[in-house]
PDB file of C-alpha atoms in Angstrom:
ATOM      1  CA  MET A  15      13.295 -52.721 -41.254  1.00 59.00           C
ATOM      2  CA  ASP A  16      13.964 -49.263 -40.269  1.00 67.00           C
ATOM      3  CA  VAL A  17      15.829 -48.489 -37.104  1.00 68.00           C
ATOM      4  CA  ASP A  18      15.583 -45.556 -34.805  1.00 70.00           C
ATOM      5  CA  PRO A  19      18.730 -45.108 -33.763  1.00 68.00           C
ATOM      6  CA  LEU A  20      17.371 -42.535 -30.632  1.00 63.00           C
ATOM      7  CA  ALA A  21      15.273 -45.538 -29.215  1.00 66.00           C
ATOM      8  CA  ASP A  22      17.770 -46.465 -26.391  1.00 68.00           C
ATOM      9  CA  THR A  23      19.065 -43.397 -25.902  1.00 68.00           C
ATOM     10  CA  VAL A  24      18.043 -41.417 -22.207  1.00 66.00           C
ATOM     11  CA  PRO A  25      15.081 -38.354 -22.471  1.00 62.00           C
ATOM     12  CA  PRO A  26      16.731 -35.211 -22.527  1.00 64.00           C
ATOM     13  CA  ARG A  27      16.484 -33.095 -19.387  1.00 60.00           C
ATOM     14  CA  TYR A  28      13.927 -31.017 -19.905  1.00 61.00           C
ATOM     15  CA  ALA A  29      11.369 -34.142 -20.218  1.00 60.00           C
ATOM     16  CA  VAL A  30      12.536 -35.528 -16.790  1.00 56.00           C
ATOM     17  CA  GLU A  31      10.158 -34.358 -14.044  1.00 59.00           C
ATOM     18  CA  SER A  32      12.761 -32.443 -11.983  1.00 58.00           C
ATOM     19  CA  ASP A  33      12.671 -33.164  -8.109  1.00 57.00           C
ATOM     20  CA  ASP A  34      14.713 -31.879  -4.617  1.00 52.00           C
ATOM     21  CA  GLU A  35      18.165 -32.952  -6.258  1.00 56.00           C
ATOM     22  CA  ASP A  36      18.117 -31.526  -9.461  1.00 55.00           C
ATOM     23  CA  GLU A  37      19.511 -28.588  -8.787  1.00 60.00           C
ATOM     24  CA  TYR A  38      20.988 -26.128  -5.865  1.00 61.00           C
ATOM     25  CA  ASN A  39      18.816 -23.579  -4.353  1.00 60.00           C
ATOM     26  CA  PRO A  40      19.929 -20.956  -2.674  1.00 64.00           C
ATOM     27  CA  LEU A  41      16.819 -19.381  -0.902  1.00 66.00           C
ATOM     28  CA  PRO A  42      16.168 -21.093   2.625  1.00 67.00           C
ATOM     29  CA  SER A  43      13.510 -23.708   2.307  1.00 64.00           C
ATOM     30  CA  GLN A  44      10.328 -22.990   4.344  1.00 62.00           C
ATOM     31  CA  SER A  45       9.187 -25.930   6.646  1.00 59.00           C
ATOM     32  CA  SER A  46       6.073 -25.846   8.582  1.00 53.00           C
ATOM     33  CA  SER A  47       7.989 -25.045  11.734  1.00 56.00           C
ATOM     34  CA  ALA A  48       9.218 -21.679  10.555  1.00 59.00           C
ATOM     35  CA  LYS A  49       7.478 -19.061  12.696  1.00 68.00           C
ATOM     36  CA  PRO A  50       6.461 -15.927  10.788  1.00 69.00           C
ATOM     37  CA  ARG A  51       8.395 -12.831  11.376  1.00 73.00           C
ATOM     38  CA  ALA A  52       6.118 -10.922  13.884  1.00 75.00           C
ATOM     39  CA  ALA A  53       5.478  -7.100  12.441  1.00 73.00           C
ATOM     40  CA  PRO A  54       7.737  -4.738  14.176  1.00 83.00           C
ATOM     41  CA  SER A  55       6.275  -2.539  17.049  1.00 89.00           C
ATOM     42  CA  VAL A  56       5.255   1.218  16.723  1.00 92.00           C
ATOM     43  CA  ASN A  57       5.885   3.473  19.280  1.00 95.00           C
ATOM     44  CA  ILE A  58       3.597   7.227  18.253  1.00 96.00           C
ATOM     45  CA  LYS A  59       4.023   9.873  21.271  1.00 96.00           C
ATOM     46  CA  ILE A  60       2.500  13.134  20.822  1.00 96.00           C
ATOM     47  CA  VAL A  61       4.438  15.531  22.775  1.00 96.00           C
ATOM     48  CA  GLY A  62       3.525  19.482  23.446  1.00 92.00           C
ATOM     49  CA  ASN A  63       0.447  20.590  25.498  1.00 92.00           C
ATOM     50  CA  ILE A  64      -2.093  21.297  22.420  1.00 94.00           C
ATOM     51  CA  ALA A  65      -5.949  22.040  22.064  1.00 92.00           C
ATOM     52  CA  THR A  66      -8.419  18.450  21.172  1.00 94.00           C
ATOM     53  CA  LYS A  67     -11.200  17.889  19.171  1.00 94.00           C
ATOM     54  CA  CYS A  68     -10.972  21.353  16.991  1.00 94.00           C
ATOM     55  CA  PRO A  69      -9.901  21.638  13.070  1.00 94.00           C
ATOM     56  CA  LEU A  70      -7.004  19.651  12.441  1.00 96.00           C
ATOM     57  CA  ALA A  71      -4.631  19.936   9.332  1.00 96.00           C
ATOM     58  CA  VAL A  72      -2.239  17.397   7.798  1.00 97.00           C
ATOM     59  CA  MET A  73       0.352  18.551   5.763  1.00 96.00           C
ATOM     60  CA  SER A  74       3.210  16.151   4.072  1.00 94.00           C
ATOM     61  CA  GLY A  75       5.593  15.704   2.050  1.00 91.00           C
ATOM     62  CA  PRO A  76       8.132  18.380   0.049  1.00 90.00           C
ATOM     63  CA  ALA A  77       5.150  20.256  -0.657  1.00 92.00           C
ATOM     64  CA  ALA A  78       3.593  20.676   2.620  1.00 92.00           C
ATOM     65  CA  ALA A  79       7.280  21.959   3.727  1.00 90.00           C
ATOM     66  CA  HIS A  80       7.099  24.723   0.475  1.00 91.00           C
ATOM     67  CA  TRP A  81       3.614  25.726   1.999  1.00 93.00           C
ATOM     68  CA  ALA A  82       4.801  26.055   5.862  1.00 91.00           C
ATOM     69  CA  GLY A  83       7.803  28.020   4.118  1.00 88.00           C
ATOM     70  CA  GLY A  84       5.226  31.074   3.505  1.00 90.00           C
ATOM     71  CA  ALA A  85       2.295  30.056   5.703  1.00 91.00           C
ATOM     72  CA  ALA A  86       3.024  32.090   8.922  1.00 90.00           C
ATOM     73  CA  LEU A  87       2.615  29.311  11.285  1.00 92.00           C
ATOM     74  CA  GLY A  88       4.142  30.447  14.059  1.00 91.00           C
ATOM     75  CA  GLU A  89       5.945  29.123  16.527  1.00 93.00           C
ATOM     76  CA  GLN A  90       5.984  25.300  17.137  1.00 94.00           C
ATOM     77  CA  LYS A  91       4.036  23.816  19.749  1.00 94.00           C
ATOM     78  CA  GLY A  92       4.574  19.928  19.950  1.00 95.00           C
ATOM     79  CA  ALA A  93       6.112  17.167  17.718  1.00 94.00           C
ATOM     80  CA  VAL A  94       5.575  13.725  17.687  1.00 95.00           C
ATOM     81  CA  TYR A  95       7.390  10.707  17.449  1.00 94.00           C
ATOM     82  CA  VAL A  96       8.267   7.277  16.042  1.00 93.00           C
ATOM     83  CA  ASN A  97      10.094   4.648  17.931  1.00 92.00           C
ATOM     84  CA  SER A  98      11.605   7.790  19.450  1.00 90.00           C
ATOM     85  CA  LYS A  99      12.099   9.310  15.686  1.00 90.00           C
ATOM     86  CA  MET A 100      10.227  12.963  14.948  1.00 91.00           C
ATOM     87  CA  VAL A 101       8.097  12.573  12.525  1.00 92.00           C
ATOM     88  CA  GLY A 102       5.514  16.350  12.648  1.00 93.00           C
ATOM     89  CA  LEU A 103       6.369  19.396  13.684  1.00 94.00           C
ATOM     90  CA  LEU A 104       2.869  21.046  15.535  1.00 96.00           C
ATOM     91  CA  PHE A 105       1.720  24.490  15.778  1.00 96.00           C
ATOM     92  CA  VAL A 106      -1.160  26.805  16.132  1.00 94.00           C
ATOM     93  CA  PRO A 107      -0.665  29.621  13.906  1.00 92.00           C
ATOM     94  CA  SER A 108      -2.654  32.862  14.888  1.00 91.00           C
ATOM     95  CA  TRP A 109      -4.895  33.237  12.298  1.00 90.00           C
ATOM     96  CA  THR A 110      -6.780  29.519  12.603  1.00 90.00           C
ATOM     97  CA  ASP A 111      -8.084  27.573  16.055  1.00 89.00           C
ATOM     98  CA  SER A 112      -6.738  24.726  14.226  1.00 93.00           C
ATOM     99  CA  VAL A 113      -3.892  22.131  14.483  1.00 95.00           C
ATOM    100  CA  VAL A 114      -1.351  22.193  11.919  1.00 96.00           C
ATOM    101  CA  LEU A 115       0.157  18.822  12.134  1.00 96.00           C
ATOM    102  CA  VAL A 116       3.566  19.546   9.973  1.00 95.00           C
ATOM    103  CA  SER A 117       4.394  15.616   8.410  1.00 94.00           C
ATOM    104  CA  GLU A 118       7.163  13.694   6.723  1.00 91.00           C
ATOM    105  CA  THR A 119       9.208  16.696   4.785  1.00 84.00           C
ATOM    106  CA  ALA A 120      11.942  16.721   3.906  1.00 52.00           C
ATOM    107  CA  ARG A 121      13.960  17.451   6.939  1.00 48.00           C
ATOM    108  CA  HIS A 122      11.990  14.446   8.135  1.00 49.00           C
ATOM    109  CA  THR A 123      11.029  10.799   7.881  1.00 73.00           C
ATOM    110  CA  THR A 124       9.262   9.496   5.921  1.00 88.00           C
ATOM    111  CA  LEU A 125       6.998   6.594   7.208  1.00 92.00           C
ATOM    112  CA  PRO A 126       7.085   2.650   6.005  1.00 91.00           C
ATOM    113  CA  LEU A 127       3.942   1.067   5.329  1.00 92.00           C
ATOM    114  CA  TRP A 128       3.484  -0.736   8.268  1.00 92.00           C
ATOM    115  CA  ALA A 129       3.501   2.952  10.135  1.00 94.00           C
ATOM    116  CA  GLN A 130       2.050   4.431   8.060  1.00 95.00           C
ATOM    117  CA  HIS A 131      -1.835   3.108   9.726  1.00 95.00           C
ATOM    118  CA  GLN A 132      -0.756   3.389  13.126  1.00 96.00           C
ATOM    119  CA  TYR A 133       0.973   6.416  12.453  1.00 96.00           C
ATOM    120  CA  ALA A 134      -2.355   8.105  11.167  1.00 97.00           C
ATOM    121  CA  GLN A 135      -5.224   5.792  14.269  1.00 96.00           C
ATOM    122  CA  ALA A 136      -2.429   8.113  17.179  1.00 97.00           C
ATOM    123  CA  ILE A 137      -3.009  11.198  15.646  1.00 97.00           C
ATOM    124  CA  SER A 138      -7.158  10.817  14.908  1.00 96.00           C
ATOM    125  CA  ASN A 139      -7.420   9.390  18.468  1.00 95.00           C
ATOM    126  CA  HIS A 140      -5.094  12.081  20.003  1.00 96.00           C
ATOM    127  CA  PHE A 141      -6.485  15.181  18.861  1.00 96.00           C
ATOM    128  CA  ALA A 142     -10.007  14.020  17.727  1.00 95.00           C
ATOM    129  CA  PRO A 143     -10.523  16.301  14.894  1.00 95.00           C
ATOM    130  CA  THR A 144     -13.862  18.139  13.862  1.00 94.00           C
ATOM    131  CA  SER A 145     -12.663  18.409  10.437  1.00 93.00           C
ATOM    132  CA  MET A 146      -9.724  17.661   8.789  1.00 95.00           C
ATOM    133  CA  VAL A 147      -7.648  18.982   5.749  1.00 95.00           C
ATOM    134  CA  LEU A 148      -4.715  17.363   4.243  1.00 97.00           C
ATOM    135  CA  LEU A 149      -1.619  18.255   1.783  1.00 97.00           C
ATOM    136  CA  ASP A 150       0.656  15.847  -0.260  1.00 96.00           C
ATOM    137  CA  THR A 151       2.133  15.381  -4.126  1.00 95.00           C
ATOM    138  CA  TYR A 152       0.505  13.149  -7.051  1.00 95.00           C
ATOM    139  CA  PHE A 153       3.422  12.518  -9.962  1.00 93.00           C
ATOM    140  CA  SER A 154       1.731  14.030 -12.316  1.00 91.00           C
ATOM    141  CA  LYS A 155       3.112  12.292 -15.213  1.00 89.00           C
ATOM    142  CA  GLY A 156       1.931   9.437 -14.354  1.00 91.00           C
ATOM    143  CA  TYR A 157      -1.998  10.540 -14.088  1.00 92.00           C
ATOM    144  CA  ILE A 158      -4.105   8.618 -15.951  1.00 91.00           C
ATOM    145  CA  SER A 159      -7.309  10.905 -17.257  1.00 86.00           C
ATOM    146  CA  SER A 160      -9.784   9.759 -19.985  1.00 81.00           C
ATOM    147  CA  SER A 161      -9.828  13.181 -20.689  1.00 77.00           C
ATOM    148  CA  ASP A 162      -7.572  16.326 -22.076  1.00 71.00           C
ATOM    149  CA  PRO A 163      -5.244  17.143 -19.190  1.00 65.00           C
ATOM    150  CA  PRO A 164      -5.251  20.917 -18.674  1.00 65.00           C
ATOM    151  CA  THR A 165      -2.318  23.022 -19.655  1.00 70.00           C
ATOM    152  CA  GLY A 166      -0.398  22.773 -16.333  1.00 78.00           C
ATOM    153  CA  ALA A 167      -0.968  19.597 -13.979  1.00 88.00           C
ATOM    154  CA  PRO A 168      -3.453  21.440 -11.228  1.00 92.00           C
ATOM    155  CA  VAL A 169      -3.706  20.792  -7.526  1.00 94.00           C
ATOM    156  CA  ARG A 170      -6.193  18.571  -7.435  1.00 94.00           C
ATOM    157  CA  HIS A 171      -9.107  17.283  -4.123  1.00 94.00           C
ATOM    158  CA  LEU A 172     -10.105  13.931  -3.021  1.00 94.00           C
ATOM    159  CA  ALA A 173     -13.451  14.000   0.092  1.00 93.00           C
ATOM    160  CA  VAL A 174     -14.340  11.283   1.977  1.00 92.00           C
ATOM    161  CA  ASN A 175     -17.641  12.405   4.133  1.00 89.00           C
ATOM    162  CA  HIS A 176     -17.078  16.500   2.971  1.00 81.00           C
ATOM    163  CA  THR A 177     -19.205  18.098   0.071  1.00 78.00           C
ATOM    164  CA  PRO A 178     -16.629  20.124  -1.153  1.00 74.00           C
ATOM    165  CA  SER A 179     -17.912  23.635  -2.156  1.00 73.00           C
ATOM    166  CA  ALA A 180     -19.347  24.626  -5.493  1.00 67.00           C
ATOM    167  CA  ASN A 181     -16.557  28.137  -5.486  1.00 72.00           C
ATOM    168  CA  LEU A 182     -13.799  25.180  -5.004  1.00 82.00           C
ATOM    169  CA  ARG A 183     -11.374  25.755  -7.894  1.00 84.00           C
ATOM    170  CA  VAL A 184      -9.285  22.297  -7.178  1.00 90.00           C
ATOM    171  CA  PRO A 185     -10.759  19.826  -9.407  1.00 90.00           C
ATOM    172  CA  LEU A 186     -11.186  16.069  -8.605  1.00 92.00           C
ATOM    173  CA  TYR A 187      -8.429  13.349  -8.106  1.00 94.00           C
ATOM    174  CA  ALA A 188     -10.610  10.980 -10.242  1.00 91.00           C
ATOM    175  CA  PRO A 189     -10.304   7.667 -10.341  1.00 90.00           C
ATOM    176  CA  PRO A 190      -8.779   4.865 -10.972  1.00 92.00           C
ATOM    177  CA  ASN A 191      -5.440   7.628  -9.627  1.00 94.00           C
ATOM    178  CA  LEU A 192      -4.135   5.877  -6.186  1.00 93.00           C
ATOM    179  CA  VAL A 193      -2.293   7.297  -3.417  1.00 94.00           C
ATOM    180  CA  HIS A 194      -0.354   5.287  -1.633  1.00 92.00           C
ATOM    181  CA  THR A 195       0.790   7.931   1.169  1.00 93.00           C
ATOM    182  CA  THR A 196       0.171   8.279   5.147  1.00 95.00           C
ATOM    183  CA  SER A 197      -2.248  10.407   3.487  1.00 96.00           C
ATOM    184  CA  ALA A 198      -4.371   7.719   2.239  1.00 96.00           C
ATOM    185  CA  ALA A 199      -3.916   6.157   5.478  1.00 97.00           C
ATOM    186  CA  PHE A 200      -5.651   9.078   7.253  1.00 97.00           C
ATOM    187  CA  MET A 201      -8.156   9.226   4.520  1.00 96.00           C
ATOM    188  CA  ALA A 202      -9.273   5.544   4.761  1.00 96.00           C
ATOM    189  CA  LEU A 203      -9.779   5.665   8.412  1.00 95.00           C
ATOM    190  CA  LEU A 204     -12.199   8.738   8.489  1.00 95.00           C
ATOM    191  CA  TYR A 205     -14.584   6.548   5.704  1.00 94.00           C
ATOM    192  CA  LEU A 206     -14.382   4.063   8.157  1.00 93.00           C
ATOM    193  CA  GLN A 207     -14.858   5.145  11.214  1.00 90.00           C
ATOM    194  CA  SER A 208     -17.919   7.049   9.783  1.00 90.00           C
ATOM    195  CA  LEU A 209     -19.284   2.728   8.847  1.00 91.00           C
ATOM    196  CA  GLU A 210     -18.953   2.116  12.558  1.00 86.00           C
ATOM    197  CA  PRO A 211     -22.404   2.175  14.219  1.00 84.00           C
ATOM    198  CA  GLN A 212     -21.191   5.024  16.470  1.00 81.00           C
ATOM    199  CA  GLY A 213     -18.818   6.612  14.717  1.00 75.00           C
ATOM    200  CA  SER A 214     -19.015   9.726  13.877  1.00 83.00           C
ATOM    201  CA  LYS A 215     -18.551  11.804  10.237  1.00 90.00           C
ATOM    202  CA  VAL A 216     -15.393  14.155  10.580  1.00 92.00           C
ATOM    203  CA  PRO A 217     -14.998  15.397   6.991  1.00 93.00           C
ATOM    204  CA  GLY A 218     -11.780  14.936   5.292  1.00 94.00           C
ATOM    205  CA  LEU A 219     -10.374  17.488   2.455  1.00 95.00           C
ATOM    206  CA  LEU A 220      -7.094  16.236   0.858  1.00 96.00           C
ATOM    207  CA  LEU A 221      -5.102  18.513  -1.679  1.00 96.00           C
ATOM    208  CA  LEU A 222      -2.962  16.702  -3.889  1.00 96.00           C
ATOM    209  CA  ALA A 223      -0.426  19.077  -5.749  1.00 95.00           C
ATOM    210  CA  PRO A 224       1.490  17.852  -8.493  1.00 94.00           C
ATOM    211  CA  SER A 225       5.291  16.803  -8.876  1.00 92.00           C
ATOM    212  CA  SER A 226       7.138  15.909 -11.874  1.00 88.00           C
ATOM    213  CA  THR A 227       9.697  14.255  -9.422  1.00 86.00           C
ATOM    214  CA  LEU A 228       8.812  10.563  -8.580  1.00 85.00           C
ATOM    215  CA  PRO A 229       7.934   9.422  -5.721  1.00 83.00           C
ATOM    216  CA  PRO A 230      10.962   7.133  -3.935  1.00 81.00           C
ATOM    217  CA  GLN A 231       9.071   4.074  -2.657  1.00 83.00           C
ATOM    218  CA  PRO A 232       8.703   3.641   0.959  1.00 84.00           C
ATOM    219  CA  PRO A 233      11.776   2.677   2.992  1.00 84.00           C
ATOM    220  CA  SER A 234      11.334   0.040   5.272  1.00 84.00           C
ATOM    221  CA  THR A 235      12.390   1.388   8.477  1.00 84.00           C
ATOM    222  CA  ILE A 236      11.710   4.933   9.635  1.00 81.00           C
ATOM    223  CA  GLY A 237      14.644   7.294  10.222  1.00 73.00           C
ATOM    224  CA  ALA A 238      15.944  10.132  11.745  1.00 52.00           C
ATOM    225  CA  GLY A 239      14.324  13.125  12.093  1.00 51.00           C
ATOM    226  CA  GLU A 240      15.744  16.803  13.219  1.00 53.00           C
ATOM    227  CA  GLY A 241      13.977  19.890  13.918  1.00 53.00           C
ATOM    228  CA  GLY A 242      14.235  23.830  14.430  1.00 53.00           C
ATOM    229  CA  PRO A 243      12.758  26.353  11.181  1.00 52.00           C
ATOM    230  CA  ILE A 244      11.374  25.150   8.387  1.00 56.00           C
ATOM    231  CA  PRO A 245      12.843  27.114   5.009  1.00 56.00           C
ATOM    232  CA  LEU A 246      11.237  28.153   2.106  1.00 56.00           C
ATOM    233  CA  SER A 247      12.756  26.648  -0.634  1.00 54.00           C
ATOM    234  CA  ASP A 248      14.423  28.253  -3.736  1.00 53.00           C
ATOM    235  CA  ASP A 249      13.998  24.846  -6.027  1.00 58.00           C
ATOM    236  CA  ALA A 250      10.405  24.041  -4.757  1.00 70.00           C
ATOM    237  CA  GLU A 251       8.662  23.513  -8.240  1.00 82.00           C
ATOM    238  CA  TRP A 252       5.587  25.257  -7.056  1.00 89.00           C
ATOM    239  CA  SER A 253       4.865  28.120  -8.078  1.00 89.00           C
ATOM    240  CA  ALA A 254       3.361  30.651  -5.516  1.00 90.00           C
ATOM    241  CA  ASP A 255      -0.551  31.248  -7.278  1.00 90.00           C
ATOM    242  CA  GLU A 256      -0.419  27.178  -6.488  1.00 92.00           C
ATOM    243  CA  MET A 257       0.358  27.552  -2.945  1.00 92.00           C
ATOM    244  CA  GLU A 258      -1.706  31.076  -2.737  1.00 92.00           C
ATOM    245  CA  LEU A 259      -4.482  28.210  -3.556  1.00 92.00           C
ATOM    246  CA  VAL A 260      -3.759  25.819  -1.164  1.00 93.00           C
ATOM    247  CA  GLN A 261      -3.296  28.084   1.624  1.00 92.00           C
ATOM    248  CA  SER A 262      -7.137  29.501   0.383  1.00 91.00           C
ATOM    249  CA  THR A 263      -8.458  26.465   0.668  1.00 90.00           C
ATOM    250  CA  VAL A 264      -6.947  25.731   4.249  1.00 91.00           C
ATOM    251  CA  CYS A 265      -8.057  28.612   5.348  1.00 90.00           C
ATOM    252  CA  THR A 266     -11.440  27.814   4.458  1.00 86.00           C
ATOM    253  CA  VAL A 267     -12.359  24.146   5.087  1.00 86.00           C
ATOM    254  CA  LEU A 268     -10.444  25.220   8.809  1.00 86.00           C
ATOM    255  CA  GLY A 269     -12.855  28.662   9.198  1.00 82.00           C
ATOM    256  CA  ALA A 270      -9.964  30.645   9.722  1.00 79.00           C
ATOM    257  CA  LYS A 271     -10.154  33.889  12.196  1.00 73.00           C
ATOM    258  CA  THR A 272      -8.847  36.564   9.895  1.00 71.00           C
ATOM    259  CA  PRO A 273      -8.082  36.499   5.945  1.00 68.00           C
ATOM    260  CA  SER A 274      -4.176  34.264   6.050  1.00 75.00           C
ATOM    261  CA  VAL A 275      -2.120  34.859   2.448  1.00 83.00           C
ATOM    262  CA  TRP A 276       0.952  32.763   1.549  1.00 89.00           C
ATOM    263  CA  LYS A 277       3.733  34.538   1.746  1.00 84.00           C
ATOM    264  CA  GLY A 278       6.669  33.791  -0.451  1.00 75.00           C
ATOM    265  CA  ARG A 279       9.514  35.385  -1.202  1.00 56.00           C
ATOM    266  CA  SER A 280       9.543  38.204  -4.264  1.00 40.00           C
ATOM    267  CA  THR A 281      10.612  36.490  -7.039  1.00 35.00           C
ATOM    268  CA  LEU A 282      10.289  32.147  -7.066  1.00 36.00           C
ATOM    269  CA  SER A 283      11.847  32.226 -10.443  1.00 33.00           C
ATOM    270  CA  ARG A 284      13.383  28.921 -10.702  1.00 34.00           C
ATOM    271  CA  GLY A 285       9.908  27.512  -8.562  1.00 38.00           C
ATOM    272  CA  SER A 286       8.197  29.204 -11.334  1.00 41.00           C
ATOM    273  CA  SER A 287      10.266  28.486 -14.240  1.00 40.00           C
ATOM    274  CA  GLU A 288      10.244  24.400 -12.540  1.00 44.00           C
ATOM    275  CA  ALA A 289       6.034  24.674 -12.511  1.00 48.00           C
ATOM    276  CA  SER A 290       6.285  25.769 -15.882  1.00 45.00           C
ATOM    277  CA  LYS A 291       7.548  22.450 -16.896  1.00 45.00           C
ATOM    278  CA  ARG A 292       5.278  20.454 -16.060  1.00 46.00           C
ATOM    279  CA  ARG A 293       3.581  18.359 -18.501  1.00 39.00           C
ATOM    280  CA  THR A 294       0.540  17.382 -19.496  1.00 41.00           C
ATOM    281  CA  GLY A 295       0.814  13.843 -19.353  1.00 43.00           C
ATOM    282  CA  ASP A 296       1.261  12.954 -22.948  1.00 39.00           C
ATOM    283  CA  VAL A 297       2.222   9.419 -23.307  1.00 39.00           C
ATOM    284  CA  GLY A 298       5.242  11.237 -25.331  1.00 41.00           C
ATOM    285  CA  ASP A 299       6.632  13.200 -22.399  1.00 45.00           C
ATOM    286  CA  GLY A 300       6.738   9.722 -20.149  1.00 43.00           C
ATOM    287  CA  GLY A 301       3.324  10.469 -18.912  1.00 44.00           C
ATOM    288  CA  MET A 302      -0.222   7.742 -18.635  1.00 43.00           C
ATOM    289  CA  TYR A 303      -2.442   9.970 -20.430  1.00 37.00           C
ATOM    290  CA  ILE A 304      -5.326   7.671 -22.423  1.00 40.00           C
TER     291      ILE A 304
END
């Protein structure tokens, strides 16, 4: 007769269903009586006696800081505060009747995800813009495309309630690529407002400048900002030609009273070299071209 020497042994640990006392769990238990965490409060204050019901430009991120340095915006007319922290600067340039908001630049703060929609809502409710043009950045090496990418990553655009002119020299920012910054909150808000029964279809155009720098994760809190003039950075990765393209498109959308040319430094050697270093996004360069 065959004898199984393991017949009377204890089954292995993995064959036993675990219970509450099987292992120590360092995570706090989620009891039914635990209250959900309340969403942080967002207090938005807009300072300055500035006209409303006119075209509005919302320029965000490092590309906006570089653009503003050569766009002849003039004297600062106001500011936007979020929870007492300065987030944006307001200008009324002499070359247009529109309002320009330079927001979340390198000198200011980046908004957390939980504050982006309320920020866009407050700006929209206060200024009631008749049209909007926005500027932000996209990660050029992560841009997904089914066709051969151009020689250099171009400035791209997204439009809502707006049919771009045939003369627009800016290609589309095509799906499945996404925008995760505050500019997306503005564009989504314009679209949702157009779906309301009494909502107005405010045209919006978002310009996205290419960047070879991977964008950082949004912060969990709002950091402190500081005012003052916005310098024209020597180490910006955008060439003068790209900024002039942005400037001409902005002037067209806003309806500039007089032609305005982006006036950068006489030589942007480092910026031009950085722009020339941007690749087309091939797989071998860390891109997502398929």
